[in-house]
Coordinates of C-alpha atoms in Angstrom, one line a residue:
X1 CA 62.9 -153.6 -15.5
X2 CA 60.4 -151.7 -17.6
X3 CA 58.7 -148.3 -17.3
X4 CA 55.0 -148.2 -16.7
X5 CA 52.4 -146.4 -18.8
X6 CA 52.3 -143.6 -16.2
X7 CA 56.1 -143.1 -16.6
X8 CA 55.8 -142.9 -20.4
X9 CA 53.0 -140.3 -20.0
X10 CA 55.1 -138.2 -17.7
X11 CA 58.1 -138.4 -20.1
X12 CA 55.8 -137.3 -22.9
X13 CA 54.5 -134.4 -20.8
X14 CA 58.1 -133.4 -19.9
X15 CA 59.0 -133.5 -23.7
X16 CA 56.1 -131.2 -24.5
X17 CA 57.2 -128.9 -21.8
X18 CA 60.7 -128.9 -23.3
X19 CA 59.2 -127.9 -26.7
X20 CA 57.4 -125.1 -25.0
X21 CA 60.7 -124.0 -23.3
X22 CA 62.5 -123.9 -26.6
X23 CA 59.9 -121.4 -27.8
X24 CA 59.6 -119.4 -24.6
X25 CA 63.0 -119.3 -22.9
X26 CA 61.4 -118.1 -19.7
X27 CA 60.1 -121.7 -19.2
X28 CA 63.5 -123.3 -19.4
X29 CA 64.1 -123.3 -15.6
X30 CA 60.8 -124.9 -15.1
X31 CA 61.6 -127.6 -17.6
X32 CA 65.0 -128.3 -16.1
X33 CA 63.6 -128.4 -12.6
X34 CA 60.8 -130.7 -13.6
X35 CA 63.3 -133.0 -15.2
X36 CA 65.5 -133.2 -12.1
X37 CA 62.5 -133.7 -9.9
X38 CA 61.2 -136.5 -12.1
X39 CA 64.6 -138.2 -12.2
X40 CA 64.9 -138.1 -8.4
X41 CA 61.3 -139.5 -7.9
X42 CA 61.8 -142.1 -10.5
X43 CA 65.0 -143.4 -9.0
X44 CA 63.5 -143.4 -5.5
X45 CA 60.5 -145.3 -6.8
X46 CA 62.8 -147.7 -8.6
X47 CA 64.4 -148.6 -5.3
X48 CA 61.0 -149.5 -3.8
X49 CA 60.8 -152.6 -6.0
X50 CA 61.4 -155.7 -3.8
X51 CA 64.2 -158.1 -4.1
X52 CA 63.5 -161.5 -5.5
X53 CA 64.3 -163.2 -2.2
X54 CA 61.4 -161.4 -0.5
X55 CA 58.8 -163.1 -2.9
X56 CA 57.5 -166.6 -2.5
X57 CA 55.3 -168.7 -4.7
X58 CA 54.2 -172.2 -4.0
X59 CA 52.3 -174.3 -6.5
X60 CA 49.8 -177.1 -5.6
X61 CA 49.0 -179.5 -8.4
X62 CA 46.4 -182.4 -8.5
X63 CA 47.7 -185.9 -8.1
X64 CA 47.2 -186.4 -11.8
X65 CA 45.6 -184.8 -14.8
X66 CA 43.2 -186.5 -17.2
X67 CA 43.4 -185.5 -20.9
X68 CA 41.0 -182.7 -21.7
X69 CA 39.5 -182.5 -18.2
X70 CA 39.9 -179.3 -16.2
X71 CA 41.5 -179.5 -12.9
X72 CA 42.2 -176.8 -10.3
X73 CA 45.7 -175.5 -9.6
X74 CA 46.5 -173.4 -6.6
X75 CA 49.3 -170.7 -6.4
X76 CA 50.1 -169.4 -2.9
X77 CA 51.6 -166.0 -3.2
X78 CA 53.6 -164.4 -0.3
X79 CA 56.0 -161.5 0.3
X80 CA 57.8 -160.1 3.3
X81 CA 57.4 -156.4 2.7
X82 CA 55.5 -154.1 5.1
X83 CA 53.3 -152.7 2.4
X84 CA 50.8 -154.1 -0.2
X85 CA 52.1 -155.0 -3.6
X86 CA 50.3 -154.6 -6.9
X87 CA 51.1 -157.7 -9.0
X88 CA 50.2 -159.4 -12.2
X89 CA 50.6 -163.2 -12.1
X90 CA 50.9 -165.8 -14.9
X91 CA 52.0 -169.3 -14.1
X92 CA 54.8 -171.1 -16.0
X93 CA 52.4 -173.4 -18.0
X94 CA 53.7 -176.1 -20.3
X95 CA 53.1 -175.5 -24.0
X96 CA 50.4 -178.3 -24.0
X97 CA 48.4 -176.7 -21.2
X98 CA 45.4 -174.3 -21.4
X99 CA 44.4 -172.2 -18.4
X100 CA 41.3 -170.2 -17.5
X101 CA 41.7 -167.2 -15.1
X102 CA 45.2 -166.2 -16.1
X103 CA 46.9 -163.7 -16.0
X104 CA 45.6 -162.6 -12.6
X105 CA 46.0 -159.0 -11.4
X106 CA 45.5 -157.8 -7.9
X107 CA 47.0 -156.7 -4.6
X108 CA 49.0 -158.8 -2.2
X109 CA 48.4 -157.6 1.3
X110 CA 51.3 -156.9 3.6
X111 CA 52.7 -159.9 5.5
X112 CA 49.8 -162.1 4.3
X113 CA 49.3 -164.7 1.6
X114 CA 46.9 -165.0 -1.3
X115 CA 45.7 -168.3 -2.8
X116 CA 45.2 -168.0 -6.5
X117 CA 43.1 -170.9 -7.9
X118 CA 42.7 -171.4 -11.7
X119 CA 41.5 -174.2 -13.9
X120 CA 43.8 -175.9 -16.4
X121 CA 43.7 -178.8 -18.8
X122 CA 46.1 -180.5 -21.1
X123 CA 45.7 -181.2 -24.8
X124 CA 48.4 -183.9 -24.8
X125 CA 49.2 -186.9 -22.6
X126 CA 52.6 -187.5 -21.0
X127 CA 55.0 -185.9 -18.6
X128 CA 54.8 -182.1 -18.4
X129 CA 56.9 -179.5 -16.5
X130 CA 55.6 -176.3 -15.0
X131 CA 58.3 -173.6 -14.9
X132 CA 58.6 -170.9 -12.2
X133 CA 55.7 -168.5 -12.1
X134 CA 55.9 -165.0 -13.7
X135 CA 55.3 -162.1 -11.4
X136 CA 55.1 -158.6 -12.7
X137 CA 55.5 -156.3 -9.7
X138 CA 54.6 -152.6 -9.7
X139 CA 56.7 -150.1 -7.8
X140 CA 55.2 -148.1 -4.9
X141 CA 54.3 -145.1 -7.1
X142 CA 53.6 -147.2 -10.1
X143 CA 56.4 -145.7 -12.3
X144 CA 58.2 -149.0 -12.8
X145 CA 57.4 -152.7 -13.3
X146 CA 59.7 -155.6 -12.9
X147 CA 59.3 -159.2 -14.0
X148 CA 60.3 -161.9 -11.5
X149 CA 60.6 -165.7 -12.2
X150 CA 60.0 -167.3 -8.8
X151 CA 58.8 -170.5 -7.3
X152 CA 59.8 -174.1 -8.0
X153 CA 59.5 -176.1 -11.2
X154 CA 56.9 -178.8 -10.9
X155 CA 56.4 -182.0 -12.9
X156 CA 53.0 -183.7 -13.4
X157 CA 51.6 -186.4 -15.6
X158 CA 48.6 -186.3 -17.9
X159 CA 46.8 -189.6 -18.3
X160 CA 44.1 -190.7 -20.7
X161 CA 40.6 -189.6 -19.6
X162 CA 39.6 -192.0 -16.9
X163 CA 36.3 -190.2 -16.1
X164 CA 34.2 -193.2 -17.5
X165 CA 36.2 -195.5 -15.1
X166 CA 35.4 -193.3 -12.1
X167 CA 31.8 -193.1 -13.1
X168 CA 31.5 -196.8 -13.6
X169 CA 33.2 -197.5 -10.2
X170 CA 30.7 -195.2 -8.4
X171 CA 27.7 -196.8 -10.2
X172 CA 29.0 -200.3 -9.6
X173 CA 29.2 -199.6 -5.9
X174 CA 25.5 -199.1 -5.9
X175 CA 24.9 -201.9 -8.5
X176 CA 23.6 -199.3 -11.0
X177 CA 25.9 -199.9 -14.0
X178 CA 22.9 -199.9 -16.3
X179 CA 22.6 -196.1 -15.8
X180 CA 25.9 -195.8 -17.8
X181 CA 24.6 -198.1 -20.5
X182 CA 26.5 -201.2 -19.4
X183 CA 24.3 -204.3 -19.3
X184 CA 25.5 -207.4 -17.6
X185 CA 24.0 -210.5 -19.1
X186 CA 24.3 -213.9 -17.4
X187 CA 23.6 -217.2 -19.1
X188 CA 22.9 -219.9 -16.6
X189 CA 25.9 -222.3 -16.3
X190 CA 27.7 -221.0 -19.3
X191 CA 30.7 -219.4 -17.5
X192 CA 29.9 -220.0 -13.9
X193 CA 32.2 -221.8 -11.5
X194 CA 31.1 -223.3 -8.2
X195 CA 31.8 -220.9 -5.3
X196 CA 30.2 -222.3 -2.1
X197 CA 27.2 -223.8 -0.4
X198 CA 24.7 -221.6 1.5
X199 CA 21.2 -221.8 2.9
X200 CA 18.4 -221.6 0.5
X201 CA 17.0 -218.1 0.0
X202 CA 13.7 -217.0 -1.5
X203 CA 14.1 -216.6 -5.2
X204 CA 16.7 -219.4 -5.7
X205 CA 16.0 -221.7 -8.6
X206 CA 15.4 -225.3 -7.7
X207 CA 18.0 -226.5 -10.1
X208 CA 20.7 -225.0 -7.8
X209 CA 19.5 -226.8 -4.7
X210 CA 22.1 -229.4 -3.5
X211 CA 19.8 -232.3 -2.4
X212 CA 22.6 -234.3 -0.8
X213 CA 23.7 -231.4 1.4
X214 CA 20.0 -230.7 2.1
X215 CA 19.4 -234.3 3.3
X216 CA 22.5 -234.2 5.6
X217 CA 21.6 -230.9 7.2
X218 CA 17.8 -231.2 7.1
X219 CA 17.5 -227.7 5.7
X220 CA 17.4 -226.5 2.1
X221 CA 21.0 -225.8 0.8
X222 CA 21.7 -224.0 -2.5
X223 CA 24.9 -224.0 -4.6
X224 CA 26.3 -220.5 -5.3
X225 CA 28.3 -219.9 -8.4
X226 CA 30.5 -217.1 -9.6
X227 CA 31.8 -215.8 -12.9
X228 CA 34.9 -217.5 -14.3
X229 CA 38.1 -215.7 -13.4
X230 CA 41.7 -215.6 -14.4
X231 CA 41.0 -215.1 -18.1
X232 CA 43.3 -213.0 -20.2
X233 CA 42.5 -209.8 -22.1
X234 CA 45.2 -208.3 -24.4
X235 CA 44.6 -204.8 -25.6
X236 CA 46.3 -204.1 -29.0
X237 CA 46.0 -200.4 -29.9
X238 CA 46.9 -199.2 -33.4
X239 CA 49.7 -196.5 -32.9
X240 CA 50.2 -195.8 -36.6
X241 CA 49.5 -192.7 -38.6
X242 CA 45.9 -193.5 -39.3
X243 CA 45.1 -192.8 -35.6
X244 CA 46.5 -189.3 -35.6
X245 CA 43.3 -187.8 -37.2
X246 CA 41.4 -185.5 -34.9
X247 CA 37.9 -186.4 -33.7
X248 CA 36.6 -183.4 -31.8
X249 CA 39.3 -182.0 -29.5
X250 CA 41.1 -185.3 -29.2
X251 CA 42.8 -187.6 -31.6
X252 CA 41.2 -191.0 -32.5
X253 CA 44.1 -192.6 -30.6
X254 CA 43.2 -190.8 -27.4
X255 CA 39.6 -191.9 -27.7
X256 CA 40.8 -195.5 -28.0
X257 CA 42.9 -195.1 -24.9
X258 CA 39.9 -193.8 -23.0
X259 CA 37.9 -196.9 -24.1
X260 CA 40.8 -199.2 -23.1
X261 CA 40.8 -197.8 -19.6
X262 CA 37.2 -198.6 -19.0
X263 CA 37.3 -202.1 -20.4
X264 CA 40.5 -202.8 -18.5
X265 CA 38.9 -201.7 -15.2
X266 CA 35.8 -203.8 -15.8
X267 CA 38.0 -206.9 -16.7
X268 CA 40.1 -206.4 -13.6
X269 CA 37.0 -206.1 -11.5
X270 CA 35.7 -209.4 -13.1
X271 CA 38.9 -211.1 -11.9
X272 CA 40.6 -211.3 -15.3
X273 CA 44.1 -210.1 -16.2
X274 CA 44.9 -207.4 -18.7
X275 CA 48.0 -206.9 -20.9
X276 CA 48.9 -204.3 -23.5
X277 CA 51.0 -204.2 -26.6
X278 CA 50.9 -201.6 -29.4
X279 CA 51.7 -201.8 -33.1
X280 CA 52.3 -199.4 -35.9
X281 CA 55.4 -197.8 -34.4
X282 CA 55.0 -198.4 -30.7
X283 CA 55.7 -202.0 -29.6
X284 CA 55.8 -201.7 -25.9
X285 CA 54.7 -204.8 -24.0
X286 CA 53.0 -205.0 -20.6
X287 CA 52.6 -208.5 -19.4
X288 CA 49.0 -209.3 -18.2
X289 CA 48.4 -208.0 -14.7
X290 CA 45.5 -208.4 -12.3
X291 CA 44.4 -207.4 -8.9
X292 CA 44.0 -204.1 -7.1
X293 CA 47.5 -202.6 -8.0
X294 CA 46.9 -203.4 -11.7
X295 CA 45.0 -200.2 -12.6
X296 CA 47.7 -197.8 -11.6
X297 CA 50.2 -200.0 -13.5
X298 CA 48.1 -199.8 -16.6
X299 CA 47.7 -196.0 -16.3
X300 CA 51.5 -195.5 -15.9
X301 CA 52.1 -197.8 -18.9
X302 CA 49.6 -196.0 -21.2
X303 CA 49.9 -192.4 -20.2
X304 CA 52.8 -191.6 -22.6
X305 CA 51.8 -193.8 -25.6
X306 CA 52.1 -191.8 -28.8
X307 CA 51.2 -192.3 -32.4
X308 CA 53.8 -192.4 -35.1
X309 CA 53.9 -191.7 -38.8
X310 CA 54.6 -195.3 -39.6
X311 CA 51.9 -197.5 -41.4
X312 CA 50.1 -200.2 -39.5
X313 CA 51.0 -203.8 -40.3
X314 CA 48.3 -206.1 -39.0
X315 CA 50.1 -209.3 -39.9
X316 CA 53.2 -208.2 -38.0
X317 CA 51.1 -207.3 -35.0
X318 CA 49.4 -210.7 -35.1
X319 CA 52.8 -212.5 -35.2
X320 CA 54.0 -210.5 -32.3
X321 CA 50.9 -211.2 -30.2
X322 CA 51.2 -214.9 -30.9
X323 CA 54.8 -214.8 -29.8
X324 CA 54.1 -212.9 -26.6
X325 CA 50.8 -214.4 -25.4
X326 CA 50.9 -218.2 -25.3
X327 CA 47.8 -218.6 -23.2
X328 CA 44.4 -218.3 -24.8
X329 CA 43.1 -214.7 -24.5
X330 CA 40.6 -212.2 -25.8
X331 CA 42.6 -210.0 -28.2
X332 CA 41.1 -206.5 -28.6
X333 CA 42.4 -204.9 -31.7
X334 CA 41.6 -201.1 -31.7
X335 CA 42.0 -199.3 -35.0
X336 CA 40.3 -197.2 -37.7
X337 CA 39.7 -199.6 -40.6
X338 CA 40.1 -198.6 -44.2
X339 CA 38.7 -200.4 -47.2
X340 CA 42.2 -201.5 -48.3
X341 CA 42.6 -203.4 -45.0
X342 CA 40.4 -206.4 -45.8
X343 CA 43.0 -208.8 -47.0
X344 CA 45.7 -208.0 -44.5
X345 CA 43.3 -207.9 -41.6
X346 CA 41.6 -211.1 -42.5
X347 CA 45.0 -212.9 -42.6
X348 CA 46.1 -211.4 -39.3
X349 CA 42.9 -212.4 -37.5
X350 CA 43.0 -215.9 -39.0
X351 CA 46.5 -216.3 -37.5
X352 CA 45.3 -215.0 -34.1
X353 CA 42.2 -217.2 -34.1
X354 CA 44.4 -220.3 -34.0
X355 CA 44.8 -219.7 -30.3
X356 CA 42.8 -216.7 -29.3
X357 CA 39.4 -215.0 -29.6
X358 CA 39.7 -211.8 -31.5
X359 CA 37.6 -208.6 -31.3
X360 CA 38.2 -205.9 -33.8
X361 CA 37.1 -202.4 -32.6
X362 CA 37.0 -199.7 -35.2
X363 CA 36.2 -196.0 -34.8
X364 CA 33.5 -194.5 -36.9
X365 CA 34.0 -190.7 -37.6
X366 CA 31.1 -188.8 -36.2
X367 CA 31.9 -185.8 -38.4
X368 CA 31.5 -187.9 -41.6
X369 CA 28.1 -189.0 -40.5
X370 CA 27.1 -185.5 -39.6
X371 CA 28.0 -184.3 -43.1
X372 CA 25.5 -186.8 -44.6
X373 CA 22.6 -184.9 -42.9
X374 CA 23.7 -181.4 -44.1
X375 CA 21.5 -179.8 -46.8
X376 CA 22.9 -179.8 -50.4
X377 CA 22.9 -176.4 -52.1
X378 CA 25.6 -176.6 -54.7
X379 CA 27.2 -179.0 -57.2
X380 CA 30.3 -179.3 -55.0
X381 CA 28.2 -180.3 -52.0
X382 CA 26.4 -182.9 -54.1
X383 CA 29.7 -184.4 -55.2
X384 CA 30.9 -184.4 -51.6
X385 CA 27.7 -186.2 -50.5
X386 CA 28.1 -188.8 -53.2
X387 CA 31.7 -189.5 -52.2
X388 CA 30.7 -189.9 -48.6
X389 CA 27.9 -192.3 -49.4
X390 CA 30.4 -194.3 -51.4
X391 CA 32.8 -194.3 -48.5
X392 CA 30.1 -195.5 -46.1
X393 CA 29.1 -198.3 -48.5
X394 CA 32.7 -199.5 -48.7
X395 CA 33.0 -199.4 -45.0
X396 CA 29.8 -201.4 -44.5
X397 CA 31.0 -204.0 -47.0
X398 CA 34.3 -204.3 -45.2
X399 CA 32.6 -204.9 -41.8
X400 CA 30.2 -207.4 -43.4
X401 CA 33.1 -209.3 -44.9
X402 CA 34.8 -209.5 -41.5
X403 CA 31.6 -210.7 -39.8
X404 CA 31.2 -213.3 -42.6
X405 CA 34.6 -214.7 -41.5
X406 CA 33.3 -215.0 -38.0
X407 CA 35.3 -212.0 -36.7
X408 CA 33.7 -210.2 -33.8
X409 CA 33.5 -206.5 -34.5
X410 CA 32.6 -203.3 -32.8
X411 CA 32.0 -200.2 -35.0
X412 CA 31.1 -197.1 -33.0
X413 CA 31.8 -193.4 -32.7
X414 CA 34.4 -192.2 -30.2
X415 CA 31.8 -191.2 -27.7
X416 CA 30.0 -194.6 -27.7
X417 CA 33.1 -196.8 -28.1
X418 CA 33.8 -197.3 -24.4
X419 CA 30.3 -198.5 -23.5
X420 CA 30.0 -200.6 -26.7
X421 CA 33.4 -202.4 -26.0
X422 CA 32.4 -203.0 -22.4
X423 CA 29.1 -204.6 -23.4
X424 CA 30.7 -206.8 -26.0
X425 CA 33.3 -208.0 -23.6
X426 CA 30.6 -208.9 -21.0
X427 CA 28.6 -210.7 -23.7
X428 CA 31.6 -212.8 -24.8
X429 CA 32.3 -213.6 -21.3
X430 CA 28.7 -214.6 -20.5
X431 CA 28.6 -216.8 -23.6
X432 CA 31.7 -218.7 -22.5
X433 CA 33.7 -217.8 -25.6
X434 CA 36.8 -216.4 -24.0

């Protein structure tokens, strides 16, 4: 219960009237009468505030949230009073949620409902809880306000940003993946398995004509092939402290998760199976899964992955992958390489290459590259430019040394990493290297 601004103004006016009555005694009856009248009106207005049971709030949440993506939330407000209510509404948002359009202030009509729609997005993945909504109700005359906490608590999950997956699915339906930057390359016979025989169609190459079947049926018959399936892809994200750095509004780890979702979806669509195991503090293991139900399984496994403050041990990660994955697979190691990683990473990849094909994906900080193009106007800026050039040279030397050891690498910014990884995976599959 709290007085409104109008009440405070009336009390201030009554106080001024009291000061005047102390100077001119003839005004004392007016002052006393005004005070009694104000108290009676204030108490009557106080009783006009509704009971909590007469208010109702229902919250409608999306099925899931994607990290950093705005989604609409609907609050349905009702009350059972026979008069309109002036109300100020703020939802019980989790600490990691940001909302647009709140607080909302307006009038709730008598015996009707109001749908309040606002946009919200999360800055952190995981399980989040919405507490009951906050309703600040004004009394009939506006002398009092009362805060109510009403409505149910709601739980929701925030997943990595799967917008690239949805976009790819829509474009793939129309066979227009190239609009997203994904190029499917096919090398004849490299990774194609026989699928079926069918009648010859215009455009079929003569090398695929089955002459024995043609002679039996007296009509041209072609052999149809399909991509090899049932291959294994193991995603190994770095969950150590180096991935906690911010790149835009998201951490580098979140950008890696977004890229993992896209390549997982493409691999599942190709008929391959996908598994996940982290290193650098998080060592959860998801056995390779495939088929239609696999994508929700991957989402539910990845949505609450978190980075830690522990260092990343590449050799330990390699030993763990070798113990968990006995069958040959494509190992996707996602990290942010440093110049001191050369020795340990080379040993780890050499261990993995005894059985698997390894692809090392490293994030390139877009902010570092942007600073190289800024004008230099002081000695400090010149020293900073020189340090950044030295860092870039060391990074390039590190990548060159990895490629010299026949290690497949992808070095891209966070925005380009999903497409670059998808294209490299398709290239490796087309070349028959998995």
